[in-house]
């Protein structure tokens, strides 16, 4: 990601900055590291992006993942229809998976099962199993329940095996790349550092985070 950022700045391809943010945010959300997600995506403030219309469906997929990881289940369900309509000419498998995960968390078992069955019916013909593995933490109990009912049993067996493999790989990746023995930044420090890297002035950072310019200066020294 750092090499991609450097390349974009070097060649002045600023139109791609938001695209890289989306890729990074989706990756970090899959790693359960939402604190590293781009602030503009976490906030849901998309009016000032440089994205073209065909990119919006992917942006909504990324934002949906962030909402699930943040536990904002009601908000996700409230936006699900919009996500589906904006992706109407694309494959919207992940939206159904997010809907299943969110519905399960707020005790809407029937809605969760229906959404997951819809996702499976879309995925199985082409064996699109990785989206289920990426969201295994949220939907594993639902998959196991459907399997116990004899629905998609063979396919779900393969998906559950992939979920386990994926989870182990993710844990190893997080462990190998974490900064052992160092002091981690606070969430506020992370927010300030990310805005600084994006080129915002201290005054602009303070305005976005509702803190004083002096506080920004002090925090940057600490960082």
mmCIF file of N, CA, C and O in Angstrom, residues 13 16 21 35 41 75 80 83 92 94 104 113 121 140 148 184 196 205 211:
data_model
loop_
_atom_site.group_PDB
_atom_site.id
_atom_site.type_symbol
_atom_site.label_atom_id
_atom_site.label_comp_id
_atom_site.label_asym_id
_atom_site.label_seq_id
_atom_site.Cartn_x
_atom_site.Cartn_y
_atom_site.Cartn_z
ATOM 1 N N UNK A 13 -1.123 11.189 -9.814
ATOM 2 C CA UNK A 13 -2.381 10.532 -10.193
ATOM 3 C C UNK A 13 -3.371 10.658 -9.034
ATOM 4 O O UNK A 13 -3.861 9.662 -8.489
ATOM 5 N N UNK A 16 -6.625 8.720 -8.118
ATOM 6 C CA UNK A 16 -6.635 7.354 -7.580
ATOM 7 C C UNK A 16 -6.528 7.292 -6.056
ATOM 8 O O UNK A 16 -6.561 6.203 -5.484
ATOM 9 N N UNK A 21 -7.608 4.299 -0.941
ATOM 10 C CA UNK A 21 -8.237 4.310 0.378
ATOM 11 C C UNK A 21 -9.270 3.192 0.509
ATOM 12 O O UNK A 21 -9.369 2.542 1.551
ATOM 13 N N UNK A 35 -9.503 0.683 12.925
ATOM 14 C CA UNK A 35 -8.900 1.969 13.286
ATOM 15 C C UNK A 35 -8.008 2.492 12.166
ATOM 16 O O UNK A 35 -7.685 3.680 12.128
ATOM 17 N N UNK A 41 -14.247 7.290 4.747
ATOM 18 C CA UNK A 41 -15.116 6.126 4.574
ATOM 19 C C UNK A 41 -15.813 5.802 5.889
ATOM 20 O O UNK A 41 -17.023 5.529 5.911
ATOM 21 N N UNK A 75 -27.803 0.561 11.098
ATOM 22 C CA UNK A 75 -27.457 1.463 9.992
ATOM 23 C C UNK A 75 -27.219 0.665 8.722
ATOM 24 O O UNK A 75 -27.660 1.067 7.629
ATOM 25 N N UNK A 80 -29.174 -1.190 3.228
ATOM 26 C CA UNK A 80 -29.007 -2.373 2.381
ATOM 27 C C UNK A 80 -29.699 -2.223 1.028
ATOM 28 O O UNK A 80 -29.140 -2.582 -0.015
ATOM 29 N N UNK A 83 -27.698 0.005 -1.149
ATOM 30 C CA UNK A 83 -26.507 -0.711 -1.619
ATOM 31 C C UNK A 83 -26.860 -1.617 -2.790
ATOM 32 O O UNK A 83 -26.140 -1.679 -3.794
ATOM 33 N N UNK A 92 -24.010 -8.474 -6.312
ATOM 34 C CA UNK A 92 -24.104 -7.885 -4.985
ATOM 35 C C UNK A 92 -24.145 -8.948 -3.892
ATOM 36 O O UNK A 92 -24.872 -8.846 -2.914
ATOM 37 N N UNK A 94 -21.947 -9.712 -1.583
ATOM 38 C CA UNK A 94 -21.488 -9.271 -0.262
ATOM 39 C C UNK A 94 -22.567 -8.504 0.501
ATOM 40 O O UNK A 94 -22.630 -8.576 1.730
ATOM 41 N N UNK A 104 -28.501 -11.228 12.103
ATOM 42 C CA UNK A 104 -28.229 -12.205 13.165
ATOM 43 C C UNK A 104 -27.861 -11.511 14.472
ATOM 44 O O UNK A 104 -28.266 -11.947 15.553
ATOM 45 N N UNK A 113 -31.242 -15.838 8.015
ATOM 46 C CA UNK A 113 -31.203 -17.096 7.252
ATOM 47 C C UNK A 113 -31.589 -16.862 5.794
ATOM 48 O O UNK A 113 -30.959 -17.408 4.877
ATOM 49 N N UNK A 121 -27.178 -19.091 -2.846
ATOM 50 C CA UNK A 121 -27.744 -19.445 -4.155
ATOM 51 C C UNK A 121 -27.035 -18.699 -5.280
ATOM 52 O O UNK A 121 -26.915 -19.207 -6.399
ATOM 53 N N UNK A 140 -20.520 -17.603 10.640
ATOM 54 C CA UNK A 140 -20.240 -19.028 10.847
ATOM 55 C C UNK A 140 -21.404 -19.759 11.523
ATOM 56 O O UNK A 140 -21.800 -20.842 11.067
ATOM 57 N N UNK A 148 -26.918 -27.941 9.284
ATOM 58 C CA UNK A 148 -27.627 -28.911 10.123
ATOM 59 C C UNK A 148 -29.027 -29.197 9.604
ATOM 60 O O UNK A 148 -29.600 -30.255 9.881
ATOM 61 N N UNK A 184 1.540 1.475 20.969
ATOM 62 C CA UNK A 184 0.591 1.713 19.880
ATOM 63 C C UNK A 184 0.004 3.119 19.990
ATOM 64 O O UNK A 184 -0.111 3.684 21.080
ATOM 65 N N UNK A 196 -2.723 13.985 8.552
ATOM 66 C CA UNK A 196 -1.454 14.661 8.262
ATOM 67 C C UNK A 196 -0.787 14.061 7.032
ATOM 68 O O UNK A 196 -0.286 14.775 6.163
ATOM 69 N N UNK A 205 -7.014 19.769 10.127
ATOM 70 C CA UNK A 205 -7.170 18.559 10.937
ATOM 71 C C UNK A 205 -8.020 18.864 12.168
ATOM 72 O O UNK A 205 -8.945 18.113 12.508
ATOM 73 N N UNK A 211 -11.122 19.598 17.331
ATOM 74 C CA UNK A 211 -10.147 19.897 18.374
ATOM 75 C C UNK A 211 -9.373 21.133 17.946
ATOM 76 O O UNK A 211 -9.409 21.546 16.786
#
